[in-house]
mmCIF file of C-alpha atoms in Angstrom:
data_model
loop_
_atom_site.group_PDB
_atom_site.id
_atom_site.type_symbol
_atom_site.label_atom_id
_atom_site.label_comp_id
_atom_site.label_asym_id
_atom_site.label_seq_id
_atom_site.Cartn_x
_atom_site.Cartn_y
_atom_site.Cartn_z
ATOM 1 C CA MET A 959 -157.341 184.984 -104.112
ATOM 2 C CA PRO A 960 -160.127 182.524 -103.271
ATOM 3 C CA LEU A 961 -158.397 179.608 -105.009
ATOM 4 C CA ILE A 962 -155.103 180.173 -103.205
ATOM 5 C CA ASP A 963 -156.907 180.670 -99.900
ATOM 6 C CA GLY A 964 -158.807 177.449 -100.462
ATOM 7 C CA LEU A 965 -155.662 175.486 -101.278
ATOM 8 C CA THR A 966 -153.901 176.925 -98.256
ATOM 9 C CA SER A 967 -156.806 175.965 -96.024
ATOM 10 C CA LEU A 968 -156.837 172.459 -97.513
ATOM 11 C CA TRP A 969 -153.092 172.092 -97.012
ATOM 12 C CA ASP A 970 -153.340 173.277 -93.413
ATOM 13 C CA ARG A 971 -156.149 170.828 -92.779
ATOM 14 C CA LEU A 972 -154.099 167.999 -94.258
ATOM 15 C CA LEU A 973 -150.935 168.644 -92.252
ATOM 16 C CA SER A 974 -152.372 169.904 -88.988
ATOM 17 C CA ALA A 975 -152.116 167.739 -85.887
ATOM 18 C CA GLN A 976 -155.258 166.844 -83.966
ATOM 19 C CA PRO A 977 -155.389 166.722 -80.151
ATOM 20 C CA ASP A 978 -154.388 163.551 -78.319
ATOM 21 C CA PRO A 979 -157.271 161.079 -78.227
ATOM 22 C CA PRO A 980 -158.747 160.183 -74.819
ATOM 23 C CA GLN A 981 -157.315 157.095 -73.149
ATOM 24 C CA TRP A 982 -160.582 155.206 -73.420
ATOM 25 C CA LEU A 983 -160.636 155.647 -77.216
ATOM 26 C CA VAL A 984 -157.156 154.187 -77.634
ATOM 27 C CA LEU A 985 -158.032 151.178 -75.479
ATOM 28 C CA LEU A 986 -161.529 150.699 -76.899
ATOM 29 C CA THR A 987 -160.372 150.790 -80.529
ATOM 30 C CA ALA A 988 -157.630 148.268 -79.731
ATOM 31 C CA ALA A 989 -160.220 145.968 -78.134
ATOM 32 C CA VAL A 990 -162.610 146.320 -81.080
ATOM 33 C CA ALA A 991 -159.861 145.554 -83.600
ATOM 34 C CA LEU A 992 -158.702 142.535 -81.602
ATOM 35 C CA VAL A 993 -162.239 141.162 -81.369
ATOM 36 C CA VAL A 994 -162.694 141.555 -85.143
ATOM 37 C CA VAL A 995 -159.449 139.694 -85.829
ATOM 38 C CA ALA A 996 -160.181 136.946 -83.303
ATOM 39 C CA THR A 997 -163.853 136.344 -84.207
ATOM 40 C CA ARG A 998 -164.742 134.214 -87.206
ATOM 41 C CA LEU A 999 -167.510 136.160 -88.984
ATOM 42 C CA PRO A 1000 -166.177 139.703 -88.445
ATOM 43 C CA TRP A 1001 -162.724 138.504 -89.530
ATOM 44 C CA ARG A 1002 -164.187 136.869 -92.623
ATOM 45 C CA ILE A 1003 -165.733 140.218 -93.618
ATOM 46 C CA ALA A 1004 -162.874 142.515 -92.644
ATOM 47 C CA ARG A 1005 -160.100 140.265 -93.936
ATOM 48 C CA ASN A 1006 -160.518 141.745 -97.410
ATOM 49 C CA THR A 1007 -158.749 144.849 -96.105
ATOM 50 C CA ILE A 1008 -155.741 142.699 -95.224
ATOM 51 C CA THR A 1009 -155.852 141.173 -98.710
ATOM 52 C CA ILE A 1010 -155.826 144.648 -100.267
ATOM 53 C CA ALA A 1011 -152.702 145.539 -98.286
ATOM 54 C CA HIS A 1012 -151.133 142.134 -99.050
ATOM 55 C CA GLU A 1013 -151.578 142.430 -102.810
ATOM 56 C CA GLY A 1014 -150.653 146.103 -102.707
ATOM 57 C CA GLY A 1015 -147.365 145.107 -101.080
ATOM 58 C CA HIS A 1016 -146.622 142.631 -103.866
ATOM 59 C CA ALA A 1017 -147.477 145.239 -106.492
ATOM 60 C CA LEU A 1018 -145.432 148.068 -104.981
ATOM 61 C CA VAL A 1019 -142.290 145.974 -104.542
ATOM 62 C CA ALA A 1020 -142.673 144.510 -108.034
ATOM 63 C CA LEU A 1021 -142.663 148.030 -109.451
ATOM 64 C CA LEU A 1022 -139.777 149.166 -107.235
ATOM 65 C CA THR A 1023 -137.640 146.218 -108.338
ATOM 66 C CA GLY A 1024 -138.241 146.860 -112.025
ATOM 67 C CA ARG A 1025 -140.763 144.133 -112.736
ATOM 68 C CA LYS A 1026 -143.643 144.828 -115.134
ATOM 69 C CA LEU A 1027 -146.936 144.747 -113.295
ATOM 70 C CA ARG A 1028 -149.711 142.927 -115.155
ATOM 71 C CA GLY A 1029 -152.511 143.571 -112.690
ATOM 72 C CA ILE A 1030 -154.161 142.660 -109.392
ATOM 73 C CA ARG A 1031 -157.221 140.524 -108.734
ATOM 74 C CA LEU A 1032 -159.176 140.437 -105.476
ATOM 75 C CA HIS A 1033 -161.620 137.595 -104.888
ATOM 76 C CA SER A 1034 -164.740 137.247 -102.781
ATOM 77 C CA ASP A 1035 -163.133 134.466 -100.693
ATOM 78 C CA THR A 1036 -160.596 137.124 -99.533
ATOM 79 C CA SER A 1037 -157.807 135.625 -101.613
ATOM 80 C CA GLY A 1038 -155.938 137.700 -104.162
ATOM 81 C CA LEU A 1039 -153.435 137.497 -106.991
ATOM 82 C CA THR A 1040 -150.819 139.940 -108.243
ATOM 83 C CA LEU A 1041 -149.279 139.193 -111.631
ATOM 84 C CA SER A 1042 -145.949 140.660 -112.703
ATOM 85 C CA ALA A 1043 -143.539 139.914 -115.534
ATOM 86 C CA GLY A 1044 -139.781 139.722 -115.325
ATOM 87 C CA ARG A 1045 -137.081 137.294 -114.309
ATOM 88 C CA PRO A 1046 -138.631 134.230 -112.633
ATOM 89 C CA SER A 1047 -135.836 134.280 -110.069
ATOM 90 C CA GLY A 1048 -133.394 136.712 -108.505
ATOM 91 C CA PRO A 1049 -133.693 139.463 -105.872
ATOM 92 C CA GLY A 1050 -136.639 141.215 -107.539
ATOM 93 C CA MET A 1051 -138.796 138.103 -107.501
ATOM 94 C CA VAL A 1052 -137.732 137.202 -103.956
ATOM 95 C CA LEU A 1053 -138.541 140.667 -102.612
ATOM 96 C CA THR A 1054 -141.874 140.717 -104.455
ATOM 97 C CA LEU A 1055 -142.905 137.403 -102.887
ATOM 98 C CA LEU A 1056 -141.609 138.471 -99.481
ATOM 99 C CA ALA A 1057 -143.632 141.693 -99.452
ATOM 100 C CA GLY A 1058 -147.148 140.257 -99.337
ATOM 101 C CA TYR A 1059 -147.459 138.806 -95.847
ATOM 102 C CA VAL A 1060 -145.534 141.634 -94.177
ATOM 103 C CA ALA A 1061 -147.276 144.488 -96.017
ATOM 104 C CA PRO A 1062 -150.403 144.821 -93.792
ATOM 105 C CA SER A 1063 -148.307 145.021 -90.634
ATOM 106 C CA LEU A 1064 -145.824 147.477 -92.148
ATOM 107 C CA VAL A 1065 -148.675 149.648 -93.423
ATOM 108 C CA GLY A 1066 -150.150 149.488 -89.936
ATOM 109 C CA LEU A 1067 -146.795 150.514 -88.478
ATOM 110 C CA ALA A 1068 -146.600 153.501 -90.826
ATOM 111 C CA GLY A 1069 -150.145 154.415 -89.809
ATOM 112 C CA ALA A 1070 -149.226 154.129 -86.144
ATOM 113 C CA TRP A 1071 -146.305 156.500 -86.730
ATOM 114 C CA LEU A 1072 -148.655 159.076 -88.276
ATOM 115 C CA LEU A 1073 -151.185 158.650 -85.483
ATOM 116 C CA GLY A 1074 -148.382 158.959 -82.948
ATOM 117 C CA GLY A 1075 -148.023 162.505 -84.275
ATOM 118 C CA ASN A 1076 -151.832 162.922 -84.347
ATOM 119 C CA ARG A 1077 -151.841 163.326 -88.143
ATOM 120 C CA ILE A 1078 -155.272 161.736 -88.498
ATOM 121 C CA THR A 1079 -156.437 163.605 -91.611
ATOM 122 C CA LEU A 1080 -153.114 163.029 -93.352
ATOM 123 C CA LEU A 1081 -153.364 159.313 -92.624
ATOM 124 C CA LEU A 1082 -156.878 159.065 -94.054
ATOM 125 C CA TRP A 1083 -156.010 160.999 -97.201
ATOM 126 C CA VAL A 1084 -152.856 158.972 -97.805
ATOM 127 C CA ALA A 1085 -155.004 155.843 -97.498
ATOM 128 C CA VAL A 1086 -157.441 157.204 -100.098
ATOM 129 C CA ALA A 1087 -154.580 158.085 -102.462
ATOM 130 C CA LEU A 1088 -153.061 154.602 -102.172
ATOM 131 C CA LEU A 1089 -156.426 152.934 -102.773
ATOM 132 C CA LEU A 1090 -157.029 155.072 -105.866
ATOM 133 C CA ALA A 1091 -153.571 154.217 -107.214
ATOM 134 C CA MET A 1092 -154.225 150.526 -106.632
ATOM 135 C CA LEU A 1093 -157.613 150.811 -108.342
ATOM 136 C CA LEU A 1094 -155.823 151.490 -111.633
ATOM 137 C CA LEU A 1095 -154.207 148.053 -111.396
ATOM 138 C CA ILE A 1096 -157.306 146.000 -110.565
ATOM 139 C CA ARG A 1097 -158.391 143.547 -113.259
ATOM 140 C CA ASN A 1098 -161.677 142.104 -111.974
ATOM 141 C CA VAL A 1099 -165.094 143.458 -110.981
ATOM 142 C CA PHE A 1100 -165.028 142.316 -107.357
ATOM 143 C CA GLY A 1101 -161.667 143.993 -106.896
ATOM 144 C CA VAL A 1102 -162.940 147.256 -108.350
ATOM 145 C CA VAL A 1103 -166.010 147.209 -106.120
ATOM 146 C CA SER A 1104 -163.909 146.362 -103.048
ATOM 147 C CA LEU A 1105 -161.553 149.272 -103.581
ATOM 148 C CA LEU A 1106 -164.328 151.728 -104.436
ATOM 149 C CA VAL A 1107 -166.263 150.809 -101.290
ATOM 150 C CA THR A 1108 -163.183 150.861 -99.065
ATOM 151 C CA GLY A 1109 -161.871 154.108 -100.517
ATOM 152 C CA GLY A 1110 -165.329 155.681 -100.436
ATOM 153 C CA VAL A 1111 -165.758 154.910 -96.738
ATOM 154 C CA VAL A 1112 -162.323 156.331 -95.867
ATOM 155 C CA LEU A 1113 -162.937 159.442 -97.972
ATOM 156 C CA ALA A 1114 -166.385 160.029 -96.457
ATOM 157 C CA VAL A 1115 -165.014 159.730 -92.922
ATOM 158 C CA SER A 1116 -162.109 162.066 -93.670
ATOM 159 C CA TRP A 1117 -164.346 164.695 -95.275
ATOM 160 C CA TYR A 1118 -167.645 164.592 -93.390
ATOM 161 C CA ALA A 1119 -167.101 162.961 -90.006
ATOM 162 C CA SER A 1120 -166.401 164.820 -86.792
ATOM 163 C CA PRO A 1121 -162.833 164.797 -85.403
ATOM 164 C CA GLN A 1122 -163.901 162.295 -82.751
ATOM 165 C CA VAL A 1123 -165.302 159.879 -85.343
ATOM 166 C CA GLN A 1124 -162.219 160.323 -87.525
ATOM 167 C CA ALA A 1125 -159.996 159.491 -84.567
ATOM 168 C CA ALA A 1126 -162.003 156.388 -83.671
ATOM 169 C CA PHE A 1127 -162.003 155.230 -87.300
ATOM 170 C CA ALA A 1128 -158.276 155.833 -87.784
ATOM 171 C CA TRP A 1129 -157.201 154.165 -84.541
ATOM 172 C CA THR A 1130 -159.453 151.153 -85.154
ATOM 173 C CA GLY A 1131 -158.151 150.769 -88.706
ATOM 174 C CA VAL A 1132 -154.501 150.913 -87.724
ATOM 175 C CA TRP A 1133 -154.962 148.560 -84.780
ATOM 176 C CA PHE A 1134 -156.748 146.197 -87.159
ATOM 177 C CA LEU A 1135 -153.847 146.205 -89.633
ATOM 178 C CA LEU A 1136 -151.365 145.519 -86.835
ATOM 179 C CA PHE A 1137 -153.375 142.682 -85.278
ATOM 180 C CA GLY A 1138 -154.705 141.470 -88.614
ATOM 181 C CA GLY A 1139 -151.252 141.173 -90.143
ATOM 182 C CA VAL A 1140 -150.367 138.413 -87.672
ATOM 183 C CA ARG A 1141 -153.313 136.061 -88.138
ATOM 184 C CA PRO A 1142 -152.798 135.254 -91.868
ATOM 185 C CA VAL A 1143 -149.294 133.971 -91.110
ATOM 186 C CA ALA A 1144 -150.723 131.464 -88.636
ATOM 187 C CA GLU A 1145 -153.392 130.539 -91.184
ATOM 188 C CA LEU A 1146 -150.705 130.108 -93.827
ATOM 189 C CA GLN A 1147 -148.750 127.618 -91.744
ATOM 190 C CA ARG A 1148 -151.895 125.710 -90.789
ATOM 191 C CA MET A 1149 -152.908 125.417 -94.460
ATOM 192 C CA ARG A 1150 -149.385 124.338 -95.400
ATOM 193 C CA THR A 1151 -149.473 121.660 -92.695
ATOM 194 C CA TRP A 1152 -152.665 120.321 -94.257
ATOM 195 C CA GLY A 1153 -151.058 120.404 -97.706
ATOM 196 C CA ARG A 1154 -153.605 122.903 -99.038
ATOM 197 C CA MET A 1155 -151.222 125.707 -100.093
ATOM 198 C CA PRO A 1156 -148.392 124.148 -102.115
ATOM 199 C CA GLU A 1157 -147.916 127.381 -104.097
ATOM 200 C CA SER A 1158 -147.899 129.767 -101.148
ATOM 201 C CA ASP A 1159 -145.503 132.703 -101.055
ATOM 202 C CA ALA A 1160 -143.368 130.819 -98.531
ATOM 203 C CA ASP A 1161 -143.143 127.724 -100.722
ATOM 204 C CA GLN A 1162 -142.262 129.764 -103.785
ATOM 205 C CA LEU A 1163 -139.556 131.532 -101.766
ATOM 206 C CA ALA A 1164 -138.226 128.145 -100.685
ATOM 207 C CA ARG A 1165 -137.804 127.134 -104.324
ATOM 208 C CA LEU A 1166 -135.984 130.378 -105.147
ATOM 209 C CA THR A 1167 -133.648 130.453 -102.133
ATOM 210 C CA PRO A 1168 -131.613 128.026 -99.997
ATOM 211 C CA PHE A 1169 -134.042 128.466 -97.093
ATOM 212 C CA PRO A 1170 -137.044 126.186 -96.410
ATOM 213 C CA ALA A 1171 -140.617 127.445 -96.442
ATOM 214 C CA LEU A 1172 -140.828 127.279 -92.648
ATOM 215 C CA PHE A 1173 -137.982 129.816 -92.444
ATOM 216 C CA TRP A 1174 -140.004 132.271 -94.504
ATOM 217 C CA VAL A 1175 -143.154 131.688 -92.465
ATOM 218 C CA ALA A 1176 -141.126 132.367 -89.310
ATOM 219 C CA LEU A 1177 -139.690 135.521 -90.890
ATOM 220 C CA PHE A 1178 -143.188 136.749 -91.780
ATOM 221 C CA ALA A 1179 -144.279 136.146 -88.193
ATOM 222 C CA LEU A 1180 -141.223 137.855 -86.696
ATOM 223 C CA VAL A 1181 -141.586 140.984 -88.833
ATOM 224 C CA ASN A 1182 -145.298 141.243 -88.116
ATOM 225 C CA LEU A 1183 -144.930 140.707 -84.373
ATOM 226 C CA LEU A 1184 -142.200 143.346 -84.214
ATOM 227 C CA ALA A 1185 -144.406 145.749 -86.181
ATOM 228 C CA LEU A 1186 -147.252 145.032 -83.756
ATOM 229 C CA ALA A 1187 -145.052 145.711 -80.737
ATOM 230 C CA VAL A 1188 -143.634 148.968 -82.081
ATOM 231 C CA GLY A 1189 -146.973 150.087 -83.501
ATOM 232 C CA ALA A 1190 -148.753 149.369 -80.228
ATOM 233 C CA ALA A 1191 -146.193 151.475 -78.353
ATOM 234 C CA LEU A 1192 -146.794 154.366 -80.761
ATOM 235 C CA LEU A 1193 -150.573 154.090 -80.569
ATOM 236 C CA ALA A 1194 -150.589 153.740 -76.805
ATOM 237 C CA GLY A 1195 -148.564 156.935 -76.397
ATOM 238 C CA PRO A 1196 -151.502 158.994 -75.038
ATOM 239 C CA VAL A 1197 -152.270 156.304 -72.463
ATOM 240 C CA LEU A 1198 -148.628 156.042 -71.399
ATOM 241 C CA ASN A 1199 -148.336 159.830 -71.189
ATOM 242 C CA ALA A 1200 -151.423 160.066 -69.022
ATOM 243 C CA ALA A 1201 -150.080 157.343 -66.769
ATOM 244 C CA GLY A 1202 -146.747 159.136 -66.451
ATOM 245 C CA LEU A 1203 -144.846 156.201 -67.977
ATOM 246 C CA THR A 1204 -143.012 158.252 -70.611
ATOM 247 C CA GLY A 1205 -140.456 160.979 -70.261
#
């Protein structure tokens, strides 16, 4: 039947593995992502993607810990806010606050794992599905536009672009999440030092736990650096294989 054949073809396309990318693509996409993260204007534009992952992390953990999610707001200055209802203290609140700064790096690590198996199409479609799910929780116009644009770009690449373009897009995006997850932690501590973020996630965690805010900032940094190291090893697999550095 045409419908069954079409669904089978779609399923095969979703789960099939693409060939290993060329070495130059892996290295070039890493360099591009690093330049974006390290350069002021490109970072200012692309940082909204990190904010989406950050607020998505808060929202997901709030739901998983039984809190009632009120909504998510994304702002044009790349800040965001996730509102949830429930106990103002306890493990659920602690985990919800903890999730934000580590979410971009952990999402990047999950993406690196998929790309390590060359599941490029699956990665892009999972990204679209997550963005659509998050769209239902957005409570302001800028947030809606941000998610529609981001999801639309990912969907268009996954559906219309050539395999080479899909690979370049996917590798750049995952490298960006891994590198980009580290920078906001440094920015957080710098803003805290200047006294400009008294209600940061780290400071709220300090009020809810016996540990000072600096402990939580250090934990954010440690998790994100570990995710970067592991994710980079997964993404660099084709390069290491070509160089004969893996078994």
